[in-house]
Amino acid sequence: MPDGQLEIKVMTGVPISMRDGTILRADVYRPEAPGKYPVVLERTPYDRSERRGNHIVLPVELAKRGYAVVIQDVRGRHDSDGEFSPFHQEKTDGYDTLDWCTEQEWSNGKIGMFGGSYVGATQWLASLTKHPSLSCIVPSVTSDDYYEGWTYQGGVLALGFVGSWSMFALTLQNLQNLIRNNKTTKSDAQVLISAIDSIPTSLQNHAPAYMEHLKPDFAPYYFDWINHPENDAYWQSIRISDHHEEINTPALNIGGWFDIFISGTLRNFIGMTTKPSNMEVRKSQRLIIGPWSHTTIASVSSGSQYFGLNASHQGIDLLQEHMDWYDYWLKDGADLLSSPVRIFVMGENVWRNEQSWPLARTKYTEYFLHSSGNANTSTGDGELSKESAFDEMSDSYTFDPEDPVPTSGGGLCCYPSLLPGGPFDQSILERRQDVLCYTSSQLTEDLEITGHIELILFASSSALDTDFTAKLVDVCESEDCAIGLTDGIIRAKYRNGTDKPDNLVSGQVYEFRIDLGATSNLFKKGHRIRLEVSSSNFPRFEINTNTGTTPAFSKVKNTADQKIFHNTRYPSRLILPIIPR
């Protein structure tokens, strides 16, 4: 063994009893030498025994450096017993597992956690319990809210994610557990395989509530989610952001600009650096954001774009970041990141240290929408400029739910083979008549946009309810490419809040605020800034049927005539976070 590294011992299938007697199983990696060691815990729904990624690399490396590492299948998953109830089970099970780790003879009573996506959720939910042994966490590509920015966005079901996640990772990959507990049979496997292989068609053939390949017997949570389309008590009971002021756990947050959960990652950091009354807790938070999608963490490329070796472990060693974090909080060694925030600026393709998020020097700048009434397609007359709105014609298009605008990259998860996330060229989509394009003049100098982006849109519809989408695009100097950076959506009836549905009056103008998430991108000299506006982005989001009923249950589809207004009375505008250089 290299100097300073220890021989390790691995124990598999270790039973851990929860307070209700349910047995969850774990693997333990620890130094072979007797002694008491700090513990690092991962609680996962994705099969603890799968020998890839952090499931094997991090446990072995940490154990060699004097840590005991526990990798546990959560309740109802793989080798663990019980019924899987996503999110809702993780507070009490997390606390009980922390108790077990604390009580082991090889534990010194200090515990850290790690993992991404749902495994990040198990960390935040455990932190709500204030277990005295939980000393730090490293949640990656995860959220602060399992309604907004996870299952729904702007009140719209994130169907591409929820559908593919439920079919593949949550059901097909857990089939042996479901068969063992008489929830399904092997014959269901081929149905699921066929449905997954035919994405996105399988997500469009039926309303989400009636997809033949998902059944309440083996995926009850999916039906719970679509039966709670509004921000109600079901979701509020597990919302992390409601409790930021109570959490006392240091967190190293890791995310990606193209991750489906980027907004939640940033909200966790903002909440934990502004809400706790204990200033030391606020100072103990850290944030790393790279140019990655959900499945391309520490990769040189995402989507169709190559970001260079700086985006990989050559530019940032995330394994070492984990090690240093645990050494600091669990062993009183090493140093914290000198700067609390480290972001990757795309376009320039460099890492940069910052002292806060959002950046204190941000200049929020309004870019107004303009046209002569023909902003349809990228060759239309839509313009984007800092010149205030004046009296001008509205733009219009027809939204046909039978012919939705196809998704091209963006914040997608969790089946990248057929639903790849990240930045892709939007040029083909911009030829559609139902895609409005508002484009700036060529930039005379580099322009950095880093931070949160919002569109204030004034619009009307012929429908009782409909959706409006927005997308920020970086147009190349040659204008032969238009790279999507970030996007957003809003369901019209939730314009006043996702707990306050209010259908539209046909033809009446309303104000909609569309959250486009956040980015960090250097628009180069000669490039253009473009905003796309439409009413669909499928399969990333479910298709609104324009009927006023919940789309997940609607078998009827109507077209909707949409109008976008930009004048002195209705000044539609894009708010961009400009960073002075």
PDB file of N, CA, C and O in Angstrom, residues 123-155:
ATOM      1  N   GLN A 123     -29.477  13.141   1.828  1.00  0.00           N
ATOM      2  CA  GLN A 123     -28.618  13.915   2.731  1.00  0.00           C
ATOM      3  C   GLN A 123     -29.356  15.111   3.328  1.00  0.00           C
ATOM      4  O   GLN A 123     -29.334  15.348   4.536  1.00  0.00           O
ATOM      5  N   TRP A 124     -30.005  15.887   2.459  1.00  0.00           N
ATOM      6  CA  TRP A 124     -30.725  17.071   2.953  1.00  0.00           C
ATOM      7  C   TRP A 124     -31.857  16.672   3.889  1.00  0.00           C
ATOM      8  O   TRP A 124     -32.088  17.330   4.921  1.00  0.00           O
ATOM      9  N   LEU A 125     -32.578  15.598   3.561  1.00  0.00           N
ATOM     10  CA  LEU A 125     -33.673  15.168   4.431  1.00  0.00           C
ATOM     11  C   LEU A 125     -33.151  14.667   5.769  1.00  0.00           C
ATOM     12  O   LEU A 125     -33.782  14.904   6.814  1.00  0.00           O
ATOM     13  N   ALA A 126     -31.994  14.013   5.764  1.00  0.00           N
ATOM     14  CA  ALA A 126     -31.378  13.604   7.032  1.00  0.00           C
ATOM     15  C   ALA A 126     -30.940  14.824   7.841  1.00  0.00           C
ATOM     16  O   ALA A 126     -31.039  14.836   9.077  1.00  0.00           O
ATOM     17  N   SER A 127     -30.473  15.853   7.148  1.00  0.00           N
ATOM     18  CA  SER A 127     -30.012  17.050   7.866  1.00  0.00           C
ATOM     19  C   SER A 127     -31.153  17.755   8.593  1.00  0.00           C
ATOM     20  O   SER A 127     -30.927  18.458   9.584  1.00  0.00           O
ATOM     21  N   LEU A 128     -32.392  17.572   8.107  1.00  0.00           N
ATOM     22  CA  LEU A 128     -33.549  18.169   8.781  1.00  0.00           C
ATOM     23  C   LEU A 128     -33.739  17.612  10.191  1.00  0.00           C
ATOM     24  O   LEU A 128     -34.346  18.266  11.045  1.00  0.00           O
ATOM     25  N   THR A 129     -33.236  16.402  10.434  1.00  0.00           N
ATOM     26  CA  THR A 129     -33.443  15.754  11.735  1.00  0.00           C
ATOM     27  C   THR A 129     -32.483  16.267  12.806  1.00  0.00           C
ATOM     28  O   THR A 129     -32.659  15.958  13.985  1.00  0.00           O
ATOM     29  N   LYS A 130     -31.456  17.012  12.398  1.00  0.00           N
ATOM     30  CA  LYS A 130     -30.456  17.561  13.328  1.00  0.00           C
ATOM     31  C   LYS A 130     -29.789  16.464  14.168  1.00  0.00           C
ATOM     32  O   LYS A 130     -29.525  16.650  15.359  1.00  0.00           O
ATOM     33  N   HIS A 131     -29.523  15.337  13.549  1.00  0.00           N
ATOM     34  CA  HIS A 131     -28.836  14.266  14.281  1.00  0.00           C
ATOM     35  C   HIS A 131     -27.480  14.782  14.760  1.00  0.00           C
ATOM     36  O   HIS A 131     -26.716  15.364  13.983  1.00  0.00           O
ATOM     37  N   PRO A 132     -27.149  14.586  16.025  1.00  0.00           N
ATOM     38  CA  PRO A 132     -25.911  15.179  16.565  1.00  0.00           C
ATOM     39  C   PRO A 132     -24.624  14.656  15.933  1.00  0.00           C
ATOM     40  O   PRO A 132     -23.590  15.320  16.012  1.00  0.00           O
ATOM     41  N   SER A 133     -24.679  13.485  15.298  1.00  0.00           N
ATOM     42  CA  SER A 133     -23.460  12.931  14.693  1.00  0.00           C
ATOM     43  C   SER A 133     -23.221  13.412  13.273  1.00  0.00           C
ATOM     44  O   SER A 133     -22.104  13.274  12.756  1.00  0.00           O
ATOM     45  N   LEU A 134     -24.268  13.963  12.615  1.00  0.00           N
ATOM     46  CA  LEU A 134     -24.123  14.381  11.222  1.00  0.00           C
ATOM     47  C   LEU A 134     -23.321  15.677  11.174  1.00  0.00           C
ATOM     48  O   LEU A 134     -23.817  16.744  11.527  1.00  0.00           O
ATOM     49  N   SER A 135     -22.096  15.573  10.696  1.00  0.00           N
ATOM     50  CA  SER A 135     -21.149  16.694  10.771  1.00  0.00           C
ATOM     51  C   SER A 135     -20.990  17.447   9.464  1.00  0.00           C
ATOM     52  O   SER A 135     -20.566  18.602   9.462  1.00  0.00           O
ATOM     53  N   CYS A 136     -21.283  16.815   8.321  1.00  0.00           N
ATOM     54  CA  CYS A 136     -21.175  17.496   7.028  1.00  0.00           C
ATOM     55  C   CYS A 136     -21.822  16.636   5.956  1.00  0.00           C
ATOM     56  O   CYS A 136     -22.004  15.423   6.138  1.00  0.00           O
ATOM     57  N   ILE A 137     -22.157  17.271   4.818  1.00  0.00           N
ATOM     58  CA  ILE A 137     -22.735  16.551   3.683  1.00  0.00           C
ATOM     59  C   ILE A 137     -22.121  17.080   2.395  1.00  0.00           C
ATOM     60  O   ILE A 137     -21.600  18.202   2.360  1.00  0.00           O
ATOM     61  N   VAL A 138     -22.198  16.258   1.340  1.00  0.00           N
ATOM     62  CA  VAL A 138     -21.764  16.671   0.000  1.00  0.00           C
ATOM     63  C   VAL A 138     -22.864  16.291  -0.993  1.00  0.00           C
ATOM     64  O   VAL A 138     -22.782  15.285  -1.698  1.00  0.00           O
ATOM     65  N   PRO A 139     -23.940  17.082  -1.055  1.00  0.00           N
ATOM     66  CA  PRO A 139     -25.022  16.801  -1.999  1.00  0.00           C
ATOM     67  C   PRO A 139     -24.689  17.316  -3.396  1.00  0.00           C
ATOM     68  O   PRO A 139     -24.351  18.483  -3.574  1.00  0.00           O
ATOM     69  N   SER A 140     -24.789  16.450  -4.383  1.00  0.00           N
ATOM     70  CA  SER A 140     -24.478  16.812  -5.769  1.00  0.00           C
ATOM     71  C   SER A 140     -25.735  16.734  -6.628  1.00  0.00           C
ATOM     72  O   SER A 140     -26.602  15.879  -6.399  1.00  0.00           O
ATOM     73  N   VAL A 141     -25.829  17.603  -7.620  1.00  0.00           N
ATOM     74  CA  VAL A 141     -26.920  17.632  -8.607  1.00  0.00           C
ATOM     75  C   VAL A 141     -28.258  17.242  -7.979  1.00  0.00           C
ATOM     76  O   VAL A 141     -28.907  16.286  -8.390  1.00  0.00           O
ATOM     77  N   THR A 142     -28.678  18.035  -6.997  1.00  0.00           N
ATOM     78  CA  THR A 142     -29.923  17.744  -6.296  1.00  0.00           C
ATOM     79  C   THR A 142     -30.654  19.039  -6.026  1.00  0.00           C
ATOM     80  O   THR A 142     -30.225  20.111  -6.470  1.00  0.00           O
ATOM     81  N   SER A 143     -31.772  18.974  -5.310  1.00  0.00           N
ATOM     82  CA  SER A 143     -32.640  20.138  -5.195  1.00  0.00           C
ATOM     83  C   SER A 143     -33.003  20.454  -3.756  1.00  0.00           C
ATOM     84  O   SER A 143     -32.671  19.708  -2.823  1.00  0.00           O
ATOM     85  N   ASP A 144     -33.741  21.553  -3.593  1.00  0.00           N
ATOM     86  CA  ASP A 144     -34.247  21.985  -2.289  1.00  0.00           C
ATOM     87  C   ASP A 144     -35.749  21.763  -2.180  1.00  0.00           C
ATOM     88  O   ASP A 144     -36.339  22.065  -1.144  1.00  0.00           O
ATOM     89  N   ASP A 145     -36.356  21.267  -3.247  1.00  0.00           N
ATOM     90  CA  ASP A 145     -37.817  21.196  -3.330  1.00  0.00           C
ATOM     91  C   ASP A 145     -38.157  20.073  -4.299  1.00  0.00           C
ATOM     92  O   ASP A 145     -37.671  20.075  -5.441  1.00  0.00           O
ATOM     93  N   TYR A 146     -38.978  19.128  -3.873  1.00  0.00           N
ATOM     94  CA  TYR A 146     -39.249  17.965  -4.716  1.00  0.00           C
ATOM     95  C   TYR A 146     -40.536  18.133  -5.523  1.00  0.00           C
ATOM     96  O   TYR A 146     -40.931  17.229  -6.256  1.00  0.00           O
ATOM     97  N   TYR A 147     -41.144  19.313  -5.408  1.00  0.00           N
ATOM     98  CA  TYR A 147     -42.210  19.740  -6.317  1.00  0.00           C
ATOM     99  C   TYR A 147     -41.601  20.651  -7.370  1.00  0.00           C
ATOM    100  O   TYR A 147     -41.382  20.239  -8.502  1.00  0.00           O
ATOM    101  N   GLU A 148     -41.292  21.891  -7.000  1.00  0.00           N
ATOM    102  CA  GLU A 148     -40.766  22.873  -7.951  1.00  0.00           C
ATOM    103  C   GLU A 148     -39.292  22.600  -8.239  1.00  0.00           C
ATOM    104  O   GLU A 148     -38.450  22.618  -7.345  1.00  0.00           O
ATOM    105  N   GLY A 149     -39.006  22.329  -9.502  1.00  0.00           N
ATOM    106  CA  GLY A 149     -37.624  22.073  -9.896  1.00  0.00           C
ATOM    107  C   GLY A 149     -37.216  20.623  -9.790  1.00  0.00           C
ATOM    108  O   GLY A 149     -36.059  20.288 -10.049  1.00  0.00           O
ATOM    109  N   TRP A 150     -38.158  19.739  -9.430  1.00  0.00           N
ATOM    110  CA  TRP A 150     -37.870  18.297  -9.445  1.00  0.00           C
ATOM    111  C   TRP A 150     -38.963  17.592 -10.253  1.00  0.00           C
ATOM    112  O   TRP A 150     -38.751  17.222 -11.411  1.00  0.00           O
ATOM    113  N   THR A 151     -40.137  17.454  -9.674  1.00  0.00           N
ATOM    114  CA  THR A 151     -41.240  16.768 -10.357  1.00  0.00           C
ATOM    115  C   THR A 151     -41.988  17.715 -11.291  1.00  0.00           C
ATOM    116  O   THR A 151     -42.442  17.316 -12.369  1.00  0.00           O
ATOM    117  N   TYR A 152     -42.090  18.959 -10.877  1.00  0.00           N
ATOM    118  CA  TYR A 152     -42.772  19.986 -11.671  1.00  0.00           C
ATOM    119  C   TYR A 152     -41.854  21.192 -11.822  1.00  0.00           C
ATOM    120  O   TYR A 152     -40.918  21.382 -11.033  1.00  0.00           O
ATOM    121  N   GLN A 153     -42.119  21.986 -12.846  1.00  0.00           N
ATOM    122  CA  GLN A 153     -41.443  23.274 -13.010  1.00  0.00           C
ATOM    123  C   GLN A 153     -42.475  24.273 -13.515  1.00  0.00           C
ATOM    124  O   GLN A 153     -43.118  24.043 -14.539  1.00  0.00           O
ATOM    125  N   GLY A 154     -42.637  25.359 -12.775  1.00  0.00           N
ATOM    126  CA  GLY A 154     -43.648  26.329 -13.145  1.00  0.00           C
ATOM    127  C   GLY A 154     -45.046  25.738 -13.186  1.00  0.00           C
ATOM    128  O   GLY A 154     -45.910  26.216 -13.915  1.00  0.00           O
ATOM    129  N   GLY A 155     -45.267  24.669 -12.424  1.00  0.00           N
ATOM    130  CA  GLY A 155     -46.555  23.993 -12.409  1.00  0.00           C
ATOM    131  C   GLY A 155     -46.729  22.950 -13.492  1.00  0.00           C
ATOM    132  O   GLY A 155     -47.809  22.357 -13.610  1.00  0.00           O
TER     133      GLY A 155
END
